[in-house]
Amino acid sequence: MEDLKRLEEFQAKIDAGEKIEPKDWMPDAYRKNLIRMMSQHAHSEIVGMLPEGNWIQRAPSLRRKLIATAKVQDEAGHGLYLYSAAETLGASREELLEALHNGKAKYSSIFNYPTLTWADMGAVGWLVDGAAMVNQVSLIGTSYGPYSRAMVRICREEAFHNRQGYEIIAELCNGTEEQKEMAQDALNRWWWPSIMMFGPSDADSPHSEQALKWGIKAEGNDSLRQKFITMTVPQAHARGLTIPDPDLKYNEETKQWEFGEVDWDEFFNVIKGNGIMNRKRLKDRNAAHDNGKWVRDAAAAYALKKKTKVA
Amino acid sequence: MTTENKDTQWPLWEVFLQVKSGRPYGHVGSVHAADAEQALQNARDVYTRRQEGTAIWVVPADAITASTPEDMGPFFDPANDKVYRHPTFYKIPKGVNVDVH
Amino acid sequence: MYTDEIKEAQKEYLLRLADDRMILSQRLSELCGHGPILEEDIALTNISLDLLGQAKLYYEKVAELSDEEVTADDWVFFRDEREYWNVLLVELDNEDFAHTIVKQLIFDVFEILLYGEMINSKDADLKAIAEKSIKETKYHLRHSHEWMLRLGGGTEESNRRLRDAIEFLWQYTGELFYTDEVDDILVGAGIAPDVSKFRDEYYKTLNKILVESELEEMDPNVWMQSGGRDGRHTEYMGHILATMQYLPRSMPDAQW
């Protein structure tokens, strides 16, 4: 009975647009849903460092190398902010990472695709970060205070990410034939996976409805996806690039770009672990973690020694 | 000593940043660190990559005591009828300026 | 105006400074996404970015001094290993975090002393770069120094790894003090610092940190490796450059 009343108050608060803070009462399912979502988001940031990190050493100019390094570093920072936000709900970073490393936790399926050419650095910045931004700007409106605040910070910092990606693509499109082909090839490979980043259609998304009701998500998958496509298609056309979707057409009435069938079979397979890079991504994350254990232990032991000496 | 096989991500520290000298410190987030010096360095590396601040405080997260949502009423409502604490409550005759600028 | 002799010496000298930082930065960037903890990932990347920024300033100045139409990037991407002048220390494998920290420490202590002198350079650009860089380096040293204390005084394993690292890397400290006629000319002209002036202080500082880190003092007067300043590198170097340069070299006419 008590809980029912609390639940009503809780819902009223959310409906009124107020933020929920860590110490506020919240339904257990809300807490769990948020921890799942924030940790997936955090995992995506740090796994997302790998495909782009793959090109830092090979960036073709000093300027590009500085940008690429700073960008991948930002992802580490964003992972950190998001783990911190999840920690406010009592989930420790140790257990969240453990779930990532043993394959129980999910991260964005997009990072299981390989970055094959330099143009992929452009495509990732332009499309993947572009899609992420659409999602993250919407998440500023999430009902959970710490998540919302992390999003504000992340969106502010990410502002340069998709710009630098588009700049890489634009430079390639202005370049030699070979460079133009690189750009088109990257668009061909990254377009559909980027669209899948918004997740399955709301009708097929198990968490969507409740997440919307509780204001965890501020907007549904389909509407965010549409927003991204309508925003991105003209950007491709402006560079003379072709979107790899024969069914793509502009609807004069709705002012939206309508798109073809998404291969959800591929999406679910990649999520399940059958993407071309899944195994390598997890292997790299695990290796970094395992190789770092003695370092973390050393710092902890040193801190303990110093404390006991002082005491 | 640290126990075998158990991971440590180090304790949590809250980070407060002074944006400009003379301004108050504001909370910006948290970092993990084994000790205070490391917390300070990590806070610098994580939260001032874009020149966001001029000075940093780090505080062990468990050293912070926070008011609870239940405290909200008794803590803060009693102040809402103390209008006499605000300068606009007072009527000053026209033509006189008593405010110090 | 500088004489041609000074100008040539200066180009060579700047390339040495640039190459050291370029290759060390490249090595550090390999750790981006692979550090022992998220916070440290960010810290190491900050250092990598600082070094890359410094290298860029030096390369740009070399390009300025050149009569041909060259850019900073040309120096980075179109020289072979026999034309790279970095010390061997910076190209060595990352191996483990102890090696990374010791390598940084060896470099940071030297850099602090070098920049401490270079801020008095008669060359306005070099002076300006030194003034900017010394602030960065102070932070780098604080980072590596603090890690030395933690690894040395942490666990048995971390102390052993740190000892292994310093025992291996020590032989690469000597090359930092390599000088030839390039240095003679520039020291004479008041442009470059005389590194022999702070050699004792360098080793005293390093040894002090080693002792604080629960390690044995090391002897500065043992056999030291050399060759980098003459383009005689380790086998690592070719692979570093192959990775770093392949794209501009495969499409030399392209802009990026």
XYZ file of C-alpha atoms in Angstrom, chain C residues 6-151:
146
model
C 74.053 28.191 -37.378
C 70.908 27.748 -39.424
C 71.921 24.267 -40.517
C 72.898 23.306 -36.994
C 69.636 24.653 -35.719
C 67.597 22.559 -38.130
C 69.437 19.462 -37.068
C 69.047 20.344 -33.396
C 65.327 21.046 -33.721
C 64.782 17.755 -35.504
C 66.425 15.918 -32.631
C 64.137 17.617 -30.132
C 61.123 17.021 -32.358
C 61.871 13.371 -33.102
C 62.344 12.510 -29.417
C 58.938 13.870 -28.584
C 57.226 12.579 -31.700
C 58.261 8.995 -31.171
C 57.655 9.026 -27.424
C 54.199 10.425 -28.070
C 53.537 7.779 -30.704
C 54.537 5.066 -28.236
C 52.356 6.521 -25.483
C 49.389 6.765 -27.798
C 49.504 2.996 -28.219
C 48.242 2.825 -24.643
C 45.156 4.940 -25.342
C 42.268 2.614 -24.554
C 44.566 0.044 -22.964
C 45.629 1.681 -19.693
C 45.383 0.028 -16.262
C 42.413 2.147 -15.207
C 40.237 4.723 -16.941
C 41.733 7.687 -15.085
C 45.254 6.641 -16.067
C 44.230 6.173 -19.674
C 43.248 9.825 -19.712
C 46.421 10.926 -17.911
C 48.783 9.114 -20.293
C 46.913 10.468 -23.277
C 47.272 14.005 -21.928
C 51.024 13.495 -21.787
C 51.050 12.032 -25.284
C 49.161 15.079 -26.548
C 51.545 17.500 -24.827
C 54.559 15.794 -26.396
C 52.918 15.720 -29.802
C 52.146 19.420 -29.493
C 55.764 20.163 -28.606
C 57.040 18.058 -31.516
C 54.741 19.947 -33.866
C 56.172 23.291 -32.742
C 59.721 22.103 -33.413
C 58.874 20.629 -36.818
C 57.112 23.829 -37.788
C 60.192 25.795 -36.912
C 62.385 23.467 -38.975
C 60.023 23.953 -41.884
C 60.297 27.713 -41.434
C 64.078 27.563 -41.495
C 64.098 25.436 -44.650
C 64.635 26.979 -48.056
C 62.469 24.367 -49.762
C 58.669 24.309 -49.596
C 58.200 21.843 -46.768
C 55.664 21.453 -43.990
C 55.961 20.019 -40.513
C 54.175 16.910 -41.773
C 56.818 16.273 -44.425
C 59.419 15.783 -41.721
C 57.220 13.359 -39.859
C 55.899 11.246 -42.695
C 58.589 11.214 -45.352
C 61.822 10.352 -43.585
C 63.159 6.819 -43.158
C 64.538 5.429 -39.928
C 68.134 6.281 -40.856
C 67.062 9.922 -41.085
C 65.277 10.027 -37.725
C 67.413 11.424 -34.923
C 65.515 10.456 -31.771
C 67.283 8.787 -28.845
C 66.746 5.038 -28.620
C 64.955 5.330 -25.275
C 61.756 6.739 -26.769
C 61.307 4.036 -29.413
C 61.580 1.078 -27.013
C 58.629 -1.200 -26.514
C 56.040 -0.275 -23.875
C 56.386 -3.773 -22.336
C 54.470 -3.059 -19.132
C 53.313 -0.086 -17.093
C 56.578 -0.051 -15.107
C 58.554 0.381 -18.328
C 56.220 3.138 -19.422
C 56.645 5.020 -16.154
C 60.424 4.594 -15.965
C 60.806 5.644 -19.588
C 58.743 8.755 -18.857
C 60.685 9.513 -15.692
C 64.043 9.257 -17.462
C 62.763 11.610 -20.122
C 60.881 13.996 -17.800
C 63.841 14.662 -15.480
C 66.000 15.417 -18.486
C 63.363 17.643 -20.039
C 62.893 19.693 -16.882
C 66.620 20.428 -16.748
C 66.849 21.060 -20.469
C 63.916 23.472 -20.544
C 65.164 25.092 -17.356
C 68.202 26.168 -19.385
C 66.460 26.680 -22.688
C 64.239 29.422 -21.290
C 67.396 31.551 -21.431
C 67.992 30.852 -25.117
C 68.892 33.797 -27.323
C 66.548 32.372 -29.934
C 63.147 33.879 -29.231
C 61.176 30.919 -30.632
C 63.125 28.335 -28.714
C 62.743 30.405 -25.571
C 58.999 30.630 -26.114
C 58.649 26.893 -26.710
C 60.695 26.188 -23.581
C 58.543 28.498 -21.485
C 55.373 26.776 -22.653
C 56.781 23.278 -22.415
C 58.356 23.516 -18.997
C 54.916 23.876 -17.425
C 53.747 20.722 -19.162
C 56.917 18.906 -18.190
C 56.569 19.802 -14.527
C 53.244 18.053 -14.546
C 54.631 15.059 -16.455
C 57.372 14.671 -13.886
C 54.918 14.913 -11.036
C 52.922 12.150 -12.695
C 55.868 9.811 -13.303
C 57.472 10.595 -9.939
C 54.290 9.813 -8.013
C 53.902 6.559 -9.916
C 57.496 5.627 -9.117
C 56.687 5.932 -5.409
C 53.549 3.842 -5.763
C 55.081 1.089 -7.849
